Short mmCIF file of C-alpha atoms in Angstrom, two decimals:
data_model
loop_
_atom_site.label_atom_id
_atom_site.label_comp_id
_atom_site.label_asym_id
_atom_site.label_seq_id
_atom_site.Cartn_x
_atom_site.Cartn_y
_atom_site.Cartn_z
CA MET A 1 0.00 0.00 0.00
CA HIS A 2 2.89 2.33 0.84
CA VAL A 3 4.46 1.72 -2.58
CA ASN A 4 1.18 2.38 -4.40
CA LEU A 5 0.72 5.65 -2.57
CA LEU A 6 4.25 6.66 -3.42
CA ILE A 7 3.72 5.87 -7.11
CA ALA A 8 0.44 7.85 -7.12
CA ALA A 9 2.14 10.82 -5.45
CA TYR A 10 5.00 10.90 -7.96
CA ALA A 11 2.57 10.51 -10.92
CA PHE A 12 0.32 13.28 -9.56
CA ALA A 13 3.25 15.61 -9.02
CA GLY A 14 4.47 15.18 -12.61
CA ALA A 15 0.95 15.54 -14.08
CA ALA A 16 0.15 18.58 -11.90
CA ALA A 17 3.26 20.38 -13.08
CA SER A 18 2.28 19.72 -16.69
CA GLY A 19 -1.28 20.83 -16.00
CA LEU A 20 -0.18 24.13 -14.46
CA ALA A 21 2.11 24.81 -17.39
CA GLY A 22 -0.78 24.02 -19.81
CA ALA A 23 -3.14 26.33 -17.93
CA ALA A 24 -0.61 29.15 -18.19
CA ALA A 25 -0.17 28.46 -21.90
CA LEU A 26 -3.95 28.50 -22.46
CA ARG A 27 -4.22 31.84 -20.66
CA LEU A 28 -1.55 33.31 -22.91
CA LEU A 29 -3.26 31.90 -26.02
CA ARG A 30 -6.86 32.78 -25.05
CA ARG A 31 -7.09 35.37 -27.84
CA ARG A 32 -5.47 33.17 -30.44
CA SER A 33 -6.95 30.57 -32.77
CA LEU A 34 -8.86 27.57 -31.43
CA THR A 35 -6.29 25.34 -33.16
CA ALA A 36 -3.53 26.51 -30.80
CA SER A 37 -5.73 25.88 -27.74
CA LEU A 38 -6.58 22.36 -28.90
CA ALA A 39 -2.89 21.67 -29.52
CA VAL A 40 -2.06 22.82 -25.97
CA VAL A 41 -4.80 20.63 -24.48
CA SER A 42 -3.56 17.63 -26.42
CA ALA A 43 0.05 18.33 -25.44
CA VAL A 44 -0.90 18.70 -21.77
CA GLY A 45 -2.47 15.24 -21.76
CA VAL A 46 0.56 13.58 -23.32
CA VAL A 47 3.15 15.55 -21.35
CA ALA A 48 1.30 14.89 -18.09
CA MET A 49 1.39 11.17 -18.77
CA LEU A 50 5.06 11.36 -19.75
CA ALA A 51 5.99 13.42 -16.69
CA GLY A 52 4.19 11.04 -14.36
CA THR A 53 5.79 8.05 -16.02
CA LEU A 54 9.29 9.55 -15.81
CA ALA A 55 8.81 10.53 -12.18
CA VAL A 56 7.68 7.01 -11.26
CA ALA A 57 10.47 5.48 -13.35
CA TRP A 58 13.06 7.66 -11.61
CA ALA A 59 11.70 6.71 -8.18
CA MET A 60 11.60 3.02 -9.02
CA PHE A 61 15.02 3.04 -10.76
CA LEU A 62 13.82 1.45 -13.99
CA SER A 63 16.42 0.16 -16.36
CA PRO A 64 17.48 2.46 -19.24
CA HIS A 65 15.94 0.03 -21.73
CA ASP A 66 12.54 0.05 -20.04
CA LEU A 67 12.63 3.81 -19.73
CA LYS A 68 13.44 4.14 -23.44
CA VAL A 69 10.52 1.88 -24.37
CA VAL A 70 8.12 3.90 -22.25
CA THR A 71 9.40 7.19 -23.66
CA THR A 72 9.07 5.94 -27.24
CA VAL A 73 5.47 4.83 -26.67
CA VAL A 74 4.55 8.17 -25.08
CA ALA A 75 6.24 10.16 -27.85
CA THR A 76 4.37 8.22 -30.52
CA ALA A 77 1.10 8.89 -28.71
CA ALA A 78 2.02 12.57 -28.50
CA VAL A 79 2.55 12.83 -32.26
CA VAL A 80 -0.79 11.18 -33.04
CA SER A 81 -2.60 13.26 -30.41
CA LEU A 82 -1.16 16.54 -31.67
CA ALA A 83 -1.97 15.68 -35.28
CA THR A 84 -5.57 14.87 -34.35
CA ALA A 85 -5.90 18.09 -32.33
CA LEU A 86 -4.52 20.20 -35.19
CA LEU A 87 -6.86 18.55 -37.71
CA LEU A 88 -9.87 19.13 -35.46
CA GLY A 89 -8.83 22.71 -34.79
CA ARG A 90 -8.40 23.55 -38.47
CA THR A 91 -11.82 22.06 -39.24
CA VAL A 92 -13.57 24.03 -36.51
CA VAL A 93 -11.77 27.25 -37.47
CA ALA A 94 -12.70 26.79 -41.14
CA ARG A 95 -16.37 26.29 -40.24
CA SER A 96 -16.25 29.33 -37.96
CA ARG A 97 -14.82 31.49 -40.73
CA GLU A 98 -17.54 30.34 -43.13
CA LEU A 99 -20.14 31.25 -40.51
CA ALA A 100 -18.55 34.68 -40.00
CA VAL A 101 -18.57 35.36 -43.76
CA ALA A 102 -22.26 34.39 -43.94
CA ALA A 103 -23.07 36.62 -40.96
CA ARG A 104 -21.59 39.69 -42.70
CA SER A 105 -24.68 39.82 -44.92
CA PHE A 106 -26.58 41.32 -41.97
CA GLY A 107 -24.68 44.57 -42.32
CA ASP A 108 -25.34 44.71 -46.06
CA GLY A 109 -29.12 44.54 -45.60
CA GLY A 110 -29.27 41.00 -46.98
CA THR A 111 -30.47 37.72 -45.54
CA PHE A 112 -28.44 35.09 -43.75
CA ALA A 113 -27.52 31.99 -45.77
CA ALA A 114 -26.12 29.22 -43.57
CA PRO A 115 -22.99 27.39 -44.84
CA HIS A 116 -23.76 24.06 -46.48
CA THR A 117 -20.68 22.27 -45.11
CA PRO A 118 -21.21 20.14 -41.97
CA ALA A 119 -20.40 21.84 -38.67
CA THR A 120 -20.32 20.96 -35.00
CA ALA A 121 -23.56 20.93 -33.00
CA GLU A 122 -22.65 24.26 -31.34
CA LEU A 123 -21.88 25.99 -34.64
CA ALA A 124 -25.06 24.55 -36.15
CA ALA A 125 -27.04 26.02 -33.23
CA VAL A 126 -25.38 29.41 -33.77
CA SER A 127 -26.24 29.18 -37.47
CA ARG A 128 -29.91 28.52 -36.67
CA GLU A 129 -30.02 31.47 -34.28
CA LEU A 130 -28.45 33.71 -36.92
CA ALA A 131 -31.04 32.57 -39.45
CA ALA A 132 -33.85 33.37 -37.00
CA THR A 133 -32.30 36.76 -36.27
CA SER A 134 -32.02 37.42 -40.00
CA ALA A 135 -35.74 36.73 -40.45
CA ARG A 136 -36.60 39.11 -37.61
CA LEU A 137 -34.31 41.81 -38.98
CA SER A 138 -35.83 41.43 -42.44
CA ALA A 139 -39.34 41.83 -41.01
CA SER A 140 -38.15 44.85 -39.02
CA ARG A 141 -36.68 46.45 -42.15
CA GLU A 142 -39.96 45.93 -44.00
CA ARG A 143 -41.90 47.54 -41.15
CA GLU A 144 -39.45 50.44 -41.06
CA ARG A 145 -39.76 50.99 -44.81
CA ALA A 146 -43.54 50.83 -44.63
CA LEU A 147 -43.56 53.28 -41.70
CA GLU A 148 -41.25 55.67 -43.52
CA THR A 149 -43.45 55.51 -46.62
CA SER A 150 -46.50 56.15 -44.46
CA ARG A 151 -44.82 59.15 -42.83
CA ARG A 152 -43.87 60.66 -46.17
CA GLU A 153 -47.42 60.21 -47.47
CA LEU A 154 -48.83 61.72 -44.29
CA VAL A 155 -46.59 64.80 -44.55
CA ALA A 156 -47.48 65.25 -48.22
CA TRP A 157 -51.21 64.86 -47.66
CA ILE A 158 -51.29 67.02 -44.53
CA SER A 159 -49.44 69.75 -46.44
CA HIS A 160 -51.95 69.44 -49.28
CA ASP A 161 -54.94 69.55 -46.95
CA LEU A 162 -53.58 72.49 -44.97
CA ARG A 163 -52.68 74.57 -48.00
CA THR A 164 -56.23 74.66 -49.41
CA PRO A 165 -58.13 75.94 -46.32
CA LEU A 166 -55.31 78.31 -45.40
CA ALA A 167 -55.38 79.82 -48.88
CA GLY A 168 -59.17 80.17 -48.63
CA LEU A 169 -58.94 81.77 -45.19
CA ARG A 170 -56.35 84.24 -46.43
CA ALA A 171 -58.45 85.18 -49.46
CA MET A 172 -61.60 85.68 -47.38
CA ALA A 173 -59.72 87.66 -44.72
CA GLU A 174 -58.26 89.95 -47.39
CA ALA A 175 -61.71 90.41 -48.94
CA LEU A 176 -63.18 91.39 -45.57
CA GLU A 177 -60.22 93.64 -44.83
CA ASP A 178 -60.57 95.45 -48.18
CA GLY A 179 -64.33 95.73 -47.82
CA VAL A 180 -65.05 93.96 -51.12
CA ALA A 181 -66.97 91.01 -49.60
CA ALA A 182 -70.50 91.04 -50.97
CA ASP A 183 -71.82 88.97 -48.04
CA PRO A 184 -69.57 89.33 -44.95
CA GLY A 185 -71.78 87.03 -42.89
CA ARG A 186 -71.36 84.17 -45.35
CA TYR A 187 -67.61 84.75 -45.42
CA LEU A 188 -67.44 84.60 -41.62
CA THR A 189 -69.45 81.38 -41.58
CA GLN A 190 -67.16 79.81 -44.17
CA MET A 191 -64.11 80.95 -42.23
CA ARG A 192 -65.50 79.35 -39.08
CA THR A 193 -66.06 76.11 -40.98
CA GLU A 194 -62.50 76.08 -42.28
CA VAL A 195 -61.12 76.83 -38.81
CA ASP A 196 -63.13 73.95 -37.36
CA ARG A 197 -61.69 71.64 -40.03
CA LEU A 198 -58.16 72.73 -39.20
CA ASN A 199 -58.85 72.32 -35.48
CA ASP A 200 -60.14 68.77 -36.05
CA MET A 201 -57.03 67.95 -38.09
CA VAL A 202 -54.72 69.23 -35.37
CA GLY A 203 -56.72 67.29 -32.78
CA ASP A 204 -56.32 64.10 -34.79
CA LEU A 205 -52.57 64.65 -35.06
CA PHE A 206 -52.31 65.23 -31.31
CA GLU A 207 -54.36 62.11 -30.58
CA LEU A 208 -52.23 60.03 -32.93
CA SER A 209 -49.01 61.31 -31.37
CA ARG A 210 -50.24 60.25 -27.92
CA ILE A 211 -51.17 56.82 -29.26
CA HIS A 212 -47.75 56.30 -30.85
CA ALA A 213 -46.03 57.51 -27.67
CA GLY A 214 -48.07 55.07 -25.56
CA ALA A 215 -49.39 58.00 -23.52
CA LEU A 216 -53.11 57.73 -24.32
CA PRO A 217 -54.95 58.22 -20.99
CA LEU A 218 -57.85 55.81 -20.52
CA SER A 219 -60.59 55.88 -17.90
CA PRO A 220 -62.37 52.52 -18.33
CA ALA A 221 -65.88 52.15 -16.99
CA ARG A 222 -68.51 49.44 -17.34
CA MET A 223 -71.11 50.36 -19.97
CA SER A 224 -73.34 48.81 -22.60
CA LEU A 225 -72.39 48.82 -26.26
CA TYR A 226 -76.07 49.36 -27.03
CA ASP A 227 -75.83 52.88 -25.57
CA LEU A 228 -72.47 53.62 -27.23
CA VAL A 229 -73.72 52.58 -30.65
CA GLY A 230 -76.96 54.52 -30.19
CA ASP A 231 -75.09 57.72 -29.37
CA ALA A 232 -72.71 57.21 -32.31
CA LEU A 233 -75.61 56.69 -34.74
CA ALA A 234 -77.33 59.81 -33.48
CA GLY A 235 -74.14 61.84 -33.92
CA ALA A 236 -73.56 60.58 -37.47
CA ASP A 237 -77.17 60.96 -38.60
CA PRO A 238 -76.82 64.56 -39.91
CA LEU A 239 -73.84 63.59 -42.09
CA ALA A 240 -75.71 60.53 -43.35
CA ARG A 241 -78.72 62.66 -44.31
CA GLU A 242 -76.44 65.11 -46.11
CA HIS A 243 -74.96 62.26 -48.20
CA GLY A 244 -78.29 60.48 -48.68
CA VAL A 245 -77.10 57.39 -46.80
CA ARG A 246 -79.34 55.29 -44.55
CA LEU A 247 -78.01 54.27 -41.14
CA VAL A 248 -79.11 50.91 -39.69
CA GLY A 249 -78.42 49.72 -36.16
CA ASP A 250 -81.05 47.07 -35.51
CA ASP A 251 -78.72 44.12 -34.84
CA VAL A 252 -77.09 45.41 -31.67
CA GLU A 253 -76.86 43.20 -28.59
CA PRO A 254 -76.67 44.95 -25.18
CA VAL A 255 -73.27 43.47 -24.34
CA PRO A 256 -71.44 45.01 -21.35
CA VAL A 257 -67.86 46.16 -21.89
CA GLU A 258 -65.33 48.01 -19.80
CA VAL A 259 -63.97 50.82 -21.97
CA ASP A 260 -63.25 54.51 -22.00
CA GLY A 261 -66.57 55.91 -23.22
CA LYS A 262 -65.09 59.03 -24.81
CA GLU A 263 -62.39 57.19 -26.75
CA MET A 264 -64.68 54.37 -27.85
CA SER A 265 -67.24 56.93 -29.05
CA ARG A 266 -64.46 58.39 -31.15
CA VAL A 267 -63.74 54.93 -32.60
CA LEU A 268 -67.37 54.40 -33.60
CA GLY A 269 -67.66 57.95 -34.91
CA ASN A 270 -64.57 57.60 -37.11
CA LEU A 271 -65.80 54.29 -38.51
CA LEU A 272 -69.25 55.70 -39.27
CA VAL A 273 -67.90 58.88 -40.89
CA ASN A 274 -65.51 56.82 -43.01
CA ALA A 275 -68.35 54.48 -44.08
CA ILE A 276 -70.80 57.29 -44.86
CA ARG A 277 -68.32 59.25 -46.99
CA ARG A 278 -67.50 56.20 -49.11
CA THR A 279 -71.03 54.88 -49.53
CA PRO A 280 -72.92 56.22 -52.55
CA ALA A 281 -76.24 58.01 -52.17
CA ASP A 282 -79.19 55.70 -51.41
CA GLY A 283 -76.71 53.27 -49.88
CA THR A 284 -76.80 51.75 -46.40
CA VAL A 285 -74.34 51.73 -43.53
CA ALA A 286 -75.14 49.04 -40.96
CA VAL A 287 -73.80 48.69 -37.42
CA ALA A 288 -74.00 45.36 -35.58
CA VAL A 289 -72.82 44.06 -32.21
CA ARG A 290 -72.47 40.35 -31.44
CA ARG A 291 -70.60 38.08 -29.11
CA ALA A 292 -67.59 36.37 -30.66
CA PRO A 293 -67.50 32.54 -30.50
CA GLU A 294 -63.92 32.60 -29.20
CA GLY A 295 -64.77 35.20 -26.54
CA GLY A 296 -65.18 38.96 -26.51
CA VAL A 297 -67.55 41.15 -28.48
CA VAL A 298 -67.40 42.24 -32.11
CA VAL A 299 -68.64 45.64 -33.30
CA SER A 300 -68.96 45.76 -37.09
CA VAL A 301 -69.61 48.66 -39.47
CA THR A 302 -70.62 47.62 -42.99
CA ASP A 303 -70.65 50.08 -45.89
CA GLY A 304 -71.38 50.07 -49.61
CA CYS A 305 -68.08 51.42 -50.91
CA GLY A 306 -67.74 48.65 -53.50
CA GLY A 307 -64.77 47.04 -51.80
CA ILE A 308 -61.10 47.80 -51.20
CA PRO A 309 -58.38 46.43 -53.52
CA GLU A 310 -56.85 43.33 -51.97
CA GLU A 311 -53.34 44.79 -52.10
CA ASP A 312 -54.53 47.80 -50.05
CA LEU A 313 -56.28 45.86 -47.28
CA PRO A 314 -53.13 45.46 -45.12
CA ARG A 315 -52.56 49.26 -45.27
CA VAL A 316 -56.05 50.46 -44.42
CA PHE A 317 -55.16 51.22 -40.78
CA ASP A 318 -51.76 52.75 -41.59
CA THR A 319 -51.16 56.38 -40.72
CA GLY A 320 -51.86 58.61 -43.72
CA TRP A 321 -53.52 55.95 -45.89
CA ARG A 322 -56.57 57.26 -47.76
CA GLY A 323 -56.80 55.05 -50.83
CA THR A 324 -56.04 55.93 -54.41
CA HIS A 325 -59.27 57.88 -54.95
CA ALA A 326 -59.33 59.84 -51.68
CA ARG A 327 -57.09 62.79 -52.45
CA THR A 328 -59.61 65.57 -51.84
CA PRO A 329 -59.83 67.45 -48.52
CA PRO A 330 -63.26 66.11 -47.48
CA ALA A 331 -61.68 62.66 -47.29
CA GLY A 332 -59.59 63.79 -44.31
CA ALA A 333 -55.90 63.42 -43.64
CA GLY A 334 -55.90 59.63 -43.45
CA LEU A 335 -55.73 59.63 -39.63
CA GLY A 336 -59.17 58.39 -38.64
CA LEU A 337 -58.60 54.66 -39.11
CA ALA A 338 -55.09 54.85 -37.63
CA ILE A 339 -56.64 56.42 -34.53
CA VAL A 340 -59.27 53.67 -34.48
CA ARG A 341 -56.61 50.96 -34.41
CA GLY A 342 -54.56 52.77 -31.76
CA ILE A 343 -57.51 53.26 -29.40
CA VAL A 344 -58.78 49.69 -29.88
CA GLU A 345 -55.34 48.18 -29.24
CA ALA A 346 -55.01 50.37 -26.13
CA HIS A 347 -58.17 48.55 -24.92
CA GLN A 348 -56.48 45.17 -25.58
CA GLY A 349 -58.64 44.65 -28.67
CA ARG A 350 -58.03 44.49 -32.41
CA ALA A 351 -59.39 46.20 -35.51
CA THR A 352 -59.73 44.41 -38.86
CA VAL A 353 -61.31 44.96 -42.27
CA ARG A 354 -62.48 42.60 -45.00
CA ASN A 355 -64.36 42.85 -48.25
CA ILE A 356 -67.93 41.68 -48.64
CA PRO A 357 -70.21 41.73 -51.70
CA GLY A 358 -70.80 45.40 -52.57
CA GLY A 359 -68.61 46.91 -49.90
CA CYS A 360 -66.40 46.19 -46.92
CA ARG A 361 -66.84 45.48 -43.22
CA PHE A 362 -64.78 46.99 -40.42
CA GLU A 363 -64.76 44.92 -37.23
CA VAL A 364 -63.60 45.93 -33.77
CA THR A 365 -63.11 43.10 -31.29
CA LEU A 366 -63.13 44.04 -27.59
CA PRO A 367 -62.95 41.97 -24.41
CA THR A 368 -66.25 41.75 -22.55
CA ALA A 369 -66.61 43.11 -19.05
CA SER A 370 -65.89 40.60 -16.29
#
């Protein structure tokens, strides 16, 4: 037992010295290639075995012949081990470089294409994560481009819509100032109308800015959609009469919801105004409220606009979108539906639109009151 402990102590001392030297070498090479680190690890294993063997041989006074045989065997193992480590290191480094070259496409605005050559499980996992990140970045770029396009359209349309009433206000003010207005009262009434339009436009912009900033204040209260829809129909009735459109709200269930009454009235008002302006005379705009099979309540506004082109449906609720035929000031600045979506999403709901025969249907889904 004493001899075995002595052999183990000598072997451990030789291996520990080799291990400490290998750890120091790895620390010095930590910023170098993986091939060098693998070579050091392989060398540490062989040298540790050789050091332990030599220490035990020295303590046991082996013959020179036996010591030479042991040294030759260990040296042969060292050569094979180092060759294997270098081969593995070069393979891993080559795969890593291929992965780095493929990852550079992120900076060029392209998509990630994983290398086709086989790689280790860790590198394959990194490649999959890079591919997933590439897909998310691509979707983010598309959203950014769409948002930038929407912003440019909004600025252009707001400028167009502001220029017309401001020019009219200036002309009427100059006519009143010069005393050449044949009917000053009519001019003042028209000026008041134009000012109200500008005030509504500024209010919409302010509301939209609060929605985008996530600072829309809500004061939810339990109320019935029957009352909200009734008030919205009464408010939109004068505009419907002016356009010769019939409003229908017979299919409305008295479903309780917990919403901000003022903001939800704005949602219904915007949807009704949008539907009335795009429905031809003698047409019908119908409002319905029903419980959704999957939970919640659905408020729908159906118009007779003739339908929206399929390629435009995803953009209907975008800021500044007004359709290809809505470039005149009465169509608004393209903010109403964007405000609808923002308010509905602030209530943890969703707003959608789809075509139906003869028109389209806007649907607002809200959670029911507990």
